[in-house]
PDB file of C-alpha atoms in Angstrom:
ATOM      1  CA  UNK A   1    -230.268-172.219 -34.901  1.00 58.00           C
ATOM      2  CA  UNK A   2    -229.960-169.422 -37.221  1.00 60.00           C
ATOM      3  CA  UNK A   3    -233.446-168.075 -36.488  1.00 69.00           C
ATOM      4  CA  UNK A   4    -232.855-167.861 -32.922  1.00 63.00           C
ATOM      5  CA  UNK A   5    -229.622-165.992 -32.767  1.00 61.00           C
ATOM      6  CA  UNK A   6    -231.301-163.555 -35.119  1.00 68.00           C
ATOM      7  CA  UNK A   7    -234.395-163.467 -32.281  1.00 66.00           C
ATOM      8  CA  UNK A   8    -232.023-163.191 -29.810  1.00 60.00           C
ATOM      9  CA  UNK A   9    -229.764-160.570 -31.216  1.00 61.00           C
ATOM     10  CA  UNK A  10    -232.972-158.433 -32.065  1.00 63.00           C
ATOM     11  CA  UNK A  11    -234.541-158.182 -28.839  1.00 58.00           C
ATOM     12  CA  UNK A  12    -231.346-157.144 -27.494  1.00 54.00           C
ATOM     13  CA  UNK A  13    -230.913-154.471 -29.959  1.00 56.00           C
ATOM     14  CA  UNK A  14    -234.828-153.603 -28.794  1.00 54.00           C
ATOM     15  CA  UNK A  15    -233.817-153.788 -25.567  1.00 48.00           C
ATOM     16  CA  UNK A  16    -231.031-151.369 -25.438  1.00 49.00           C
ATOM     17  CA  UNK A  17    -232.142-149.462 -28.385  1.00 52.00           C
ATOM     18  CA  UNK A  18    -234.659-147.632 -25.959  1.00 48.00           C
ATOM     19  CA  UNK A  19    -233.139-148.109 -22.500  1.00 43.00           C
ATOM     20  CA  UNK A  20    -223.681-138.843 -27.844  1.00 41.00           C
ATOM     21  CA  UNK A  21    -221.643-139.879 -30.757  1.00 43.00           C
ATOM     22  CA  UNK A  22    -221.036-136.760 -32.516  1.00 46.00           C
ATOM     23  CA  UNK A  23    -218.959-138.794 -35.705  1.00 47.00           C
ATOM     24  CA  UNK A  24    -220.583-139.181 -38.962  1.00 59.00           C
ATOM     25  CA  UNK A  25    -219.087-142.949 -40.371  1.00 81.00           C
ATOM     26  CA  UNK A  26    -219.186-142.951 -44.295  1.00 90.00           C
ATOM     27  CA  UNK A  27    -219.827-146.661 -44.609  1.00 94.00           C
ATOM     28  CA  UNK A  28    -219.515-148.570 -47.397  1.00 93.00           C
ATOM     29  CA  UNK A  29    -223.093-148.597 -49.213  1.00 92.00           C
ATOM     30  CA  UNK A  30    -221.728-144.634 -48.979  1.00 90.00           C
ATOM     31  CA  UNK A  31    -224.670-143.621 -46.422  1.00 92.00           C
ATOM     32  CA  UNK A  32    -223.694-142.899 -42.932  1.00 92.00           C
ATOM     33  CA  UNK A  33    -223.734-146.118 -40.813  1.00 94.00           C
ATOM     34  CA  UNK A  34    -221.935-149.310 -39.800  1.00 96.00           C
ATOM     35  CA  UNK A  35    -220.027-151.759 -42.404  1.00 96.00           C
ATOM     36  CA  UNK A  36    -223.069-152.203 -44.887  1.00 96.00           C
ATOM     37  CA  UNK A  37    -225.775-151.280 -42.826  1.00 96.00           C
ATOM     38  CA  UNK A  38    -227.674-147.861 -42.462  1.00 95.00           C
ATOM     39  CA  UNK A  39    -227.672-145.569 -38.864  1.00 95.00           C
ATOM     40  CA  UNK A  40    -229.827-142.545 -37.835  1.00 92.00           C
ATOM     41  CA  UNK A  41    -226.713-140.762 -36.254  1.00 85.00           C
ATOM     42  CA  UNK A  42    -226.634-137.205 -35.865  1.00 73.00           C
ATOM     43  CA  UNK A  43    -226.447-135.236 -39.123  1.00 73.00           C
ATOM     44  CA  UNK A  44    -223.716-132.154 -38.797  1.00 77.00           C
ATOM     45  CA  UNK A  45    -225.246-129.655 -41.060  1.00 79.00           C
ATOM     46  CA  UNK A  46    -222.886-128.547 -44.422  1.00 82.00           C
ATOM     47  CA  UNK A  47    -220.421-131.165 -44.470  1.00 86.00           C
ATOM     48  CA  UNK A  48    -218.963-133.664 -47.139  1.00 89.00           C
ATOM     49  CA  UNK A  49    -217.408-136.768 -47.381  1.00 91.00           C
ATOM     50  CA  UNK A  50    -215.694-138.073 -50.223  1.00 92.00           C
ATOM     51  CA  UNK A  51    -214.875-141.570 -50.110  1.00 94.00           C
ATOM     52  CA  UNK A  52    -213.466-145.105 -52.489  1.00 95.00           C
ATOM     53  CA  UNK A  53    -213.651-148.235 -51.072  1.00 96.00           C
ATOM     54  CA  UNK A  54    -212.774-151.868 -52.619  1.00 94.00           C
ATOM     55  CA  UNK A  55    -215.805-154.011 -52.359  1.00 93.00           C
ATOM     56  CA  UNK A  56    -215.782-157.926 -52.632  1.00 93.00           C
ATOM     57  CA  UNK A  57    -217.619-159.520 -55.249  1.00 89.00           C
ATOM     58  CA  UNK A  58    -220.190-160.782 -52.573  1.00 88.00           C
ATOM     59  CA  UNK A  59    -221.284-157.720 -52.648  1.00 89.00           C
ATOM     60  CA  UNK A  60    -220.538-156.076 -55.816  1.00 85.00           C
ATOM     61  CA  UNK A  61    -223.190-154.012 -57.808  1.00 78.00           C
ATOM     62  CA  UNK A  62    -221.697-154.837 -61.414  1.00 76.00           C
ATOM     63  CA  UNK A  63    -220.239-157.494 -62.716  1.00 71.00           C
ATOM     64  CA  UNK A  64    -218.845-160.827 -61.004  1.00 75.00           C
ATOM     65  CA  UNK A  65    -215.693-159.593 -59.591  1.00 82.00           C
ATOM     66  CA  UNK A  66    -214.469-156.765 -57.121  1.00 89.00           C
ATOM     67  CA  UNK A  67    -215.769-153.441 -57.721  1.00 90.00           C
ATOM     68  CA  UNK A  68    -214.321-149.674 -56.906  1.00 91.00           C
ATOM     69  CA  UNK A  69    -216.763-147.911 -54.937  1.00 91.00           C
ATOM     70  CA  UNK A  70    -216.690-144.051 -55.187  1.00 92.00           C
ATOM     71  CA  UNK A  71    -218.752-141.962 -52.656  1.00 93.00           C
ATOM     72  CA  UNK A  72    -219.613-138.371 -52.778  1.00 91.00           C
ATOM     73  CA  UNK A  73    -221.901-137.641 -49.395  1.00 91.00           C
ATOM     74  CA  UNK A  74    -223.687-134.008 -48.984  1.00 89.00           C
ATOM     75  CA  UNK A  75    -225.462-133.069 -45.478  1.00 87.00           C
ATOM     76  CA  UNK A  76    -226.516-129.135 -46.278  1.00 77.00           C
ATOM     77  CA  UNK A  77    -229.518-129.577 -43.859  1.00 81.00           C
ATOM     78  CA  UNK A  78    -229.880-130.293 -40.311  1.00 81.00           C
ATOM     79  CA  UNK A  79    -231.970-133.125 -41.398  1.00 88.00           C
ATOM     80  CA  UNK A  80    -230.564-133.983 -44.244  1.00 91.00           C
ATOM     81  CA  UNK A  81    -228.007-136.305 -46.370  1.00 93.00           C
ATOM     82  CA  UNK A  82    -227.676-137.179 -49.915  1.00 92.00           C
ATOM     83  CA  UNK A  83    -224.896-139.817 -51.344  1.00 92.00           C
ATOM     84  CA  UNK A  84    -223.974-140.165 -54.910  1.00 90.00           C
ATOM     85  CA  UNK A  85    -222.122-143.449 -55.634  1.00 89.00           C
ATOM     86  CA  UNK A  86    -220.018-144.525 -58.940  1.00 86.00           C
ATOM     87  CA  UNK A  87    -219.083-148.252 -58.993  1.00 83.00           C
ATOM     88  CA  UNK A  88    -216.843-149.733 -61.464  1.00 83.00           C
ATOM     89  CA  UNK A  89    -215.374-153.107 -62.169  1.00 81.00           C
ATOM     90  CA  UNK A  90    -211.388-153.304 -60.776  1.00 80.00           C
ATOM     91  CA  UNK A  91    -209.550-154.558 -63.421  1.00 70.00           C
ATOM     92  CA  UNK A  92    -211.973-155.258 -66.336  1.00 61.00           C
ATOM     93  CA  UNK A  93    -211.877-153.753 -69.965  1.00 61.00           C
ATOM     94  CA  UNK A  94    -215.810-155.381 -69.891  1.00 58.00           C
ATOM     95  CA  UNK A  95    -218.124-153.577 -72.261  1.00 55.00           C
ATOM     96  CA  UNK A  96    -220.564-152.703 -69.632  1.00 54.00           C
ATOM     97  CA  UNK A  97    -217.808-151.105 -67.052  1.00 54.00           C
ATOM     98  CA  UNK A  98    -218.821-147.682 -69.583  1.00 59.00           C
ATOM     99  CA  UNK A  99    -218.302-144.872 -67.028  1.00 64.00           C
ATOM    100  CA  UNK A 100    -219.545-147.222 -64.513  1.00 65.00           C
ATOM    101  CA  UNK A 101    -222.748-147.829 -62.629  1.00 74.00           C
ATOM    102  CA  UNK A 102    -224.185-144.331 -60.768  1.00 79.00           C
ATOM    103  CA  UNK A 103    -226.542-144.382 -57.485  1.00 83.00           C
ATOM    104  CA  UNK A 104    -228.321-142.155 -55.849  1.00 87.00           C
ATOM    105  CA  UNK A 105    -229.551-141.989 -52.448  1.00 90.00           C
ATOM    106  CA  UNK A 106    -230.988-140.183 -49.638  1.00 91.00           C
ATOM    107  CA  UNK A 107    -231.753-140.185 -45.907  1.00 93.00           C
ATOM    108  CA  UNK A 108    -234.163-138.112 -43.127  1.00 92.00           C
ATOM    109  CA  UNK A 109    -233.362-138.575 -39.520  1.00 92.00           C
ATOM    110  CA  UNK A 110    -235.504-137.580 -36.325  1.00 88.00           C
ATOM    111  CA  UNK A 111    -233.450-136.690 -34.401  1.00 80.00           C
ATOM    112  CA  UNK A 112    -233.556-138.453 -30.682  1.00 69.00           C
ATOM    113  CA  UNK A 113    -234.107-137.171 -26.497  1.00 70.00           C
ATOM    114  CA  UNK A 114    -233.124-138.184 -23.789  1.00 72.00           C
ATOM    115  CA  UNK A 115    -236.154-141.373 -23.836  1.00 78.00           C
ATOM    116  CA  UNK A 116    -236.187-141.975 -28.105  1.00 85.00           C
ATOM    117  CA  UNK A 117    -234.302-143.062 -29.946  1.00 92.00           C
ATOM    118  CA  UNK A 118    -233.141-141.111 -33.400  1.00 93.00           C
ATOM    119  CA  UNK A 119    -235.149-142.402 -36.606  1.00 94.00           C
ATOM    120  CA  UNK A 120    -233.958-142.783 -39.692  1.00 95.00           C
ATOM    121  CA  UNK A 121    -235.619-142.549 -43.115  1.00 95.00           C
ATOM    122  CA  UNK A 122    -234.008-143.838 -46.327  1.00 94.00           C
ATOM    123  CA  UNK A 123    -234.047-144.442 -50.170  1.00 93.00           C
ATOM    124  CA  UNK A 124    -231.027-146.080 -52.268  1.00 91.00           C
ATOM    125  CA  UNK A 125    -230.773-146.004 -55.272  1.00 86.00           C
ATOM    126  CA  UNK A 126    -233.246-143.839 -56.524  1.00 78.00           C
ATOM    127  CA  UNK A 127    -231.782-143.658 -60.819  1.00 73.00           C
ATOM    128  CA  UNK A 128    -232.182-147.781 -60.705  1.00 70.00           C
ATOM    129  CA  UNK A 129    -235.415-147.763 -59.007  1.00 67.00           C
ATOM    130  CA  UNK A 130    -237.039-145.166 -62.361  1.00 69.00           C
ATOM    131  CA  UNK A 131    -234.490-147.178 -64.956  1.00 68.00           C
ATOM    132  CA  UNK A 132    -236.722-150.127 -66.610  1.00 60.00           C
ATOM    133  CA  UNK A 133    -233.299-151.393 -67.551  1.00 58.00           C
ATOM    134  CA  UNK A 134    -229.739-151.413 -66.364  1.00 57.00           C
ATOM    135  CA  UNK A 135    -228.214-152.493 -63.237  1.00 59.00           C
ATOM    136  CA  UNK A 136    -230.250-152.468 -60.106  1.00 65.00           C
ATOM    137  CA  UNK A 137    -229.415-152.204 -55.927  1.00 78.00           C
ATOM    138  CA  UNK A 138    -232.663-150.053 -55.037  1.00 84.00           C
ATOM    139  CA  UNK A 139    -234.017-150.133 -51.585  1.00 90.00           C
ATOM    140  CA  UNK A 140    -236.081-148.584 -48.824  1.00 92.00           C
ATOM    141  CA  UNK A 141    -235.407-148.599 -45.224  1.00 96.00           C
ATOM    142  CA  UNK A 142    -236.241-147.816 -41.472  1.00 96.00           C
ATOM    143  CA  UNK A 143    -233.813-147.365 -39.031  1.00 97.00           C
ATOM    144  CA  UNK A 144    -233.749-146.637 -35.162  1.00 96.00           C
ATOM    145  CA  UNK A 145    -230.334-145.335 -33.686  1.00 94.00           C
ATOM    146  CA  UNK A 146    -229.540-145.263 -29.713  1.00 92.00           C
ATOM    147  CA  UNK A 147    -226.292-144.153 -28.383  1.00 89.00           C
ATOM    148  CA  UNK A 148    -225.199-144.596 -24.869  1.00 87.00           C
ATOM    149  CA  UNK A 149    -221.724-143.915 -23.021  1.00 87.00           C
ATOM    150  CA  UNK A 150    -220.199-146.567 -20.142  1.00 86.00           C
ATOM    151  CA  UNK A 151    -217.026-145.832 -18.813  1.00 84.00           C
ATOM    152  CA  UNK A 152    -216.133-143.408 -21.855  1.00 80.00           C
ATOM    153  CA  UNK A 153    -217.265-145.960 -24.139  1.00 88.00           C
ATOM    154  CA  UNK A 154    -219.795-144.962 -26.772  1.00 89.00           C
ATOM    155  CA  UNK A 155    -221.889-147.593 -27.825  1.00 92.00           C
ATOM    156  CA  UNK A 156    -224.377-147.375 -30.644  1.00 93.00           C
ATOM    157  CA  UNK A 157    -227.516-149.598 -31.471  1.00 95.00           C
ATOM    158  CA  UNK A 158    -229.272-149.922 -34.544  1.00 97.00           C
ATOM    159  CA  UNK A 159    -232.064-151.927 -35.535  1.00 97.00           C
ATOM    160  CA  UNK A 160    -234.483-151.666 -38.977  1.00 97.00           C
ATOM    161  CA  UNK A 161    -235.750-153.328 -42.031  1.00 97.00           C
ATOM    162  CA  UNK A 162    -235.178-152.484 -45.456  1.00 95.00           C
ATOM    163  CA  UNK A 163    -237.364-153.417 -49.089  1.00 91.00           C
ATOM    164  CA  UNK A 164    -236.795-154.192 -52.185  1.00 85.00           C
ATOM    165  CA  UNK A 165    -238.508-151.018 -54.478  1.00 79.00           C
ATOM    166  CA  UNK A 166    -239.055-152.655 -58.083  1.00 73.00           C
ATOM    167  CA  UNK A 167    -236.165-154.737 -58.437  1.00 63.00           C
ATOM    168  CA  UNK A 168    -234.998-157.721 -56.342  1.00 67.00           C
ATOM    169  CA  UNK A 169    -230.772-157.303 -56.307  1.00 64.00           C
ATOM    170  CA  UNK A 170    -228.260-159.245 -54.238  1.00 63.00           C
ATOM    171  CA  UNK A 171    -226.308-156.270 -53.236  1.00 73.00           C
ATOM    172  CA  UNK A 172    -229.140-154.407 -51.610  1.00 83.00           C
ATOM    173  CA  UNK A 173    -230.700-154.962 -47.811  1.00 91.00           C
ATOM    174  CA  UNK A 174    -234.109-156.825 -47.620  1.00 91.00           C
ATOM    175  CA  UNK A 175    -234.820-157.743 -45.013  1.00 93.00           C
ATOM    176  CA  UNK A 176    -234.988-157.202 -41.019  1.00 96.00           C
ATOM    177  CA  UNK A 177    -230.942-155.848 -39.994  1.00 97.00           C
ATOM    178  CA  UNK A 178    -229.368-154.741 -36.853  1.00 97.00           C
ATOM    179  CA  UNK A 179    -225.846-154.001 -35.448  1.00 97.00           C
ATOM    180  CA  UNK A 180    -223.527-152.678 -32.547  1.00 96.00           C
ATOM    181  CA  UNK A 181    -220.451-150.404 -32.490  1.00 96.00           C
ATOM    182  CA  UNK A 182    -218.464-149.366 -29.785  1.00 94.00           C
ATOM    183  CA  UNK A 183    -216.137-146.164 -29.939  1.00 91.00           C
ATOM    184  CA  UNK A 184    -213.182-145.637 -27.839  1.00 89.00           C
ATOM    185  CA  UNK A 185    -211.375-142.493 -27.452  1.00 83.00           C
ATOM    186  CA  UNK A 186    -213.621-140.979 -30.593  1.00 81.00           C
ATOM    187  CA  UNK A 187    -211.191-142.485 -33.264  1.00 87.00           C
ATOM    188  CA  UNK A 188    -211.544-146.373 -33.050  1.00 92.00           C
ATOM    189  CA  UNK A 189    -215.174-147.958 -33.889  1.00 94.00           C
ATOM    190  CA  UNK A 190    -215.457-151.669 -33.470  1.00 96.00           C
ATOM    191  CA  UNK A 191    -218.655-153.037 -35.900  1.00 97.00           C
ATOM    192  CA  UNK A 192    -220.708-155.785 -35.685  1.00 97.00           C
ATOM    193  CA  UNK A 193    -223.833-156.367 -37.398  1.00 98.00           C
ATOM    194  CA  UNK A 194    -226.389-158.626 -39.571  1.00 97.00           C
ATOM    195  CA  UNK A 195    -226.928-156.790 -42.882  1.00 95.00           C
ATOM    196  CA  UNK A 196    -230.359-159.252 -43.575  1.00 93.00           C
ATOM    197  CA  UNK A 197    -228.050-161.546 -45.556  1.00 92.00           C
ATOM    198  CA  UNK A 198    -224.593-161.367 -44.009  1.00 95.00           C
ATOM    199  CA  UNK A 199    -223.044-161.219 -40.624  1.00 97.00           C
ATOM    200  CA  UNK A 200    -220.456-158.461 -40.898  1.00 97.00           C
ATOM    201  CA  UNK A 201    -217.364-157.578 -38.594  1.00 97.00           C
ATOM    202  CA  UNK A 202    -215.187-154.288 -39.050  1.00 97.00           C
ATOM    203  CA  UNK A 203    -213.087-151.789 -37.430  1.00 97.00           C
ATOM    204  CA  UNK A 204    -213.009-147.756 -38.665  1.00 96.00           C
ATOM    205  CA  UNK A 205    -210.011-145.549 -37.687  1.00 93.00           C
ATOM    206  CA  UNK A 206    -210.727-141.260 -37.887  1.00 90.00           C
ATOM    207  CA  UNK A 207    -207.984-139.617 -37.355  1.00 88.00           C
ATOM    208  CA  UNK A 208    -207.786-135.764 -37.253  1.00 84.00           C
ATOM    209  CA  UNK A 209    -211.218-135.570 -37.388  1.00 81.00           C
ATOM    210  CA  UNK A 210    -211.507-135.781 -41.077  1.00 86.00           C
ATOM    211  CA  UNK A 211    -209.998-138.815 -42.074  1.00 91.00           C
ATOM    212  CA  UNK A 212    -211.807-142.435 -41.719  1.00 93.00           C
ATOM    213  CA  UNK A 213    -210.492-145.541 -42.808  1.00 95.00           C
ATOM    214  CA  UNK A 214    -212.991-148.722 -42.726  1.00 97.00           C
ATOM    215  CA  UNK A 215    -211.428-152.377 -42.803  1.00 97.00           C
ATOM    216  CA  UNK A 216    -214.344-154.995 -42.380  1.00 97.00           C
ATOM    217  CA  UNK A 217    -214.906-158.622 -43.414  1.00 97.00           C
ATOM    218  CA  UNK A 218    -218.238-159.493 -45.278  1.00 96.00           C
ATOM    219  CA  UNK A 219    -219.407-162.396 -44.042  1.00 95.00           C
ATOM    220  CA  UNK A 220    -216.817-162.870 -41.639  1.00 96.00           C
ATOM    221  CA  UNK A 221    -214.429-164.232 -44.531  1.00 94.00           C
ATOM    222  CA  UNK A 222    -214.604-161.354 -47.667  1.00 95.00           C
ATOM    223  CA  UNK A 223    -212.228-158.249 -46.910  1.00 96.00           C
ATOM    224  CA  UNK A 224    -213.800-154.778 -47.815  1.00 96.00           C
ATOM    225  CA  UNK A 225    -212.682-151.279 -46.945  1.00 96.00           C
ATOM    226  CA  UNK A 226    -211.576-147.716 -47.698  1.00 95.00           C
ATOM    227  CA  UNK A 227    -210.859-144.285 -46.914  1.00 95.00           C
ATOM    228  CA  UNK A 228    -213.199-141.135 -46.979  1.00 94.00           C
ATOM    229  CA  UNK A 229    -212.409-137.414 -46.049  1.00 92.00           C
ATOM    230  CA  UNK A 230    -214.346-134.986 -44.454  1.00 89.00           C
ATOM    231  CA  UNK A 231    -215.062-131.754 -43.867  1.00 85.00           C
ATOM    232  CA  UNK A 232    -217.283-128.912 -42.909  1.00 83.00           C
ATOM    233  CA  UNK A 233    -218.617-126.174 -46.075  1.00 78.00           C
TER     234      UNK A 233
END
């Protein structure tokens, strides 16, 4: 049964995917995208986001409990973005917490016309992927983004598959993933999507055009969310 809502949910995805946001959604892996997965939206050239976000320990990078996710995200080319992500352990005086666990990662997008859709080109994780030891989420993925408007409605589609690099992790992608949003009045984004090990659901308010908040459930039961600011160098 599981297979074949995945096959189904795919081909519409496909479907659609083929057949213009213009806001950038810190989410909370720290890339641009939906509640976990990545997106090939648009990339507004000079602008920063700086972001923290609770994260369940479903997800967590470090540790067995609830982490603090802190997001630094750079787009100073058309083309463009870099994220640097600190995680730490909430309420731990662990040995290993440290400074924390530091990420790196990095994304090209194509961008789309009026028949493509945009592509999307990624690496996270790039410091655990060259550490031998340490604590690992390192990934590769592929990502195709379509956005369409109905009735002032902007709906996105995404659709891609992510890799493990060296190191199999549980907080990574790897897999085949996919997701929806739809965007009302440019400041309420309603998420759904299948992260290749979770289905996801989550809501993201911008307000002022600078600041987001994300509130999402990880497999439709865990709560994690955030804030990020944002604004144009």
């Amino acid at each position: 049964m599981h297979n074949k809502i995945n096959k189904y949910l795919i081909c519409i995805c496909v479907l659609v995917i083929f057949s213009n946001r213009d806001i950038i959604s810190q989410s909370l892996m720290g890339y641009a995208g939906l509640v976990r997965i990545p997106t090939a939206t648009n990339i507004k050239d000079k602008k920063l986001s700086i972001g923290a976000y609770f994260i369940d320990k479903s997800i967590a990078v470090i540790g067995e409990t609830n982490n603090l996710r802190n997001i630094i995200a750079l787009n100073f080319l058309p083309f463009l973005e870099v994220d640097v992500v600190l995680n730490n352990l909430i309420n731990s005086n662990s040995p290993e917490q440290a400074i924390g666990d530091r990420q790196t990662s990095f994304k090209i997008v194509l961008q789309e016309n009026n028949y493509l859709p945009n592509v999307g080109l990624g690496f996270y994780d790039l410091i655990g992927a060259l550490d031998k030891g340490g604590i690992h989420s390192d990934f590769y993925y592929f990502v195709l983004t379509k956005d369409f408007e109905i009735n002032k409605l902007i709906f996105s589609t995404n659709v891609g598959y992510a890799g493990y690099v060296y190191h199999k992790n549980n907080s990574g992608l790897n897999g085949i993933f996919y997701g929806l949003s739809a965007t009302l009045f440019n400041s309420i984004e309603l998420m759904g999507e299948y992260d290749s090990r979770y289905y996801n659901i989550g809501t993201r308010l911008i307000l002022f055009n600078h600041l987001s908040f994300l509130f999402s459930l990880i497999d439709m039961k865990h709560f994690s969310g955030g804030a990020s600011f944002s604004f144009q160098l």
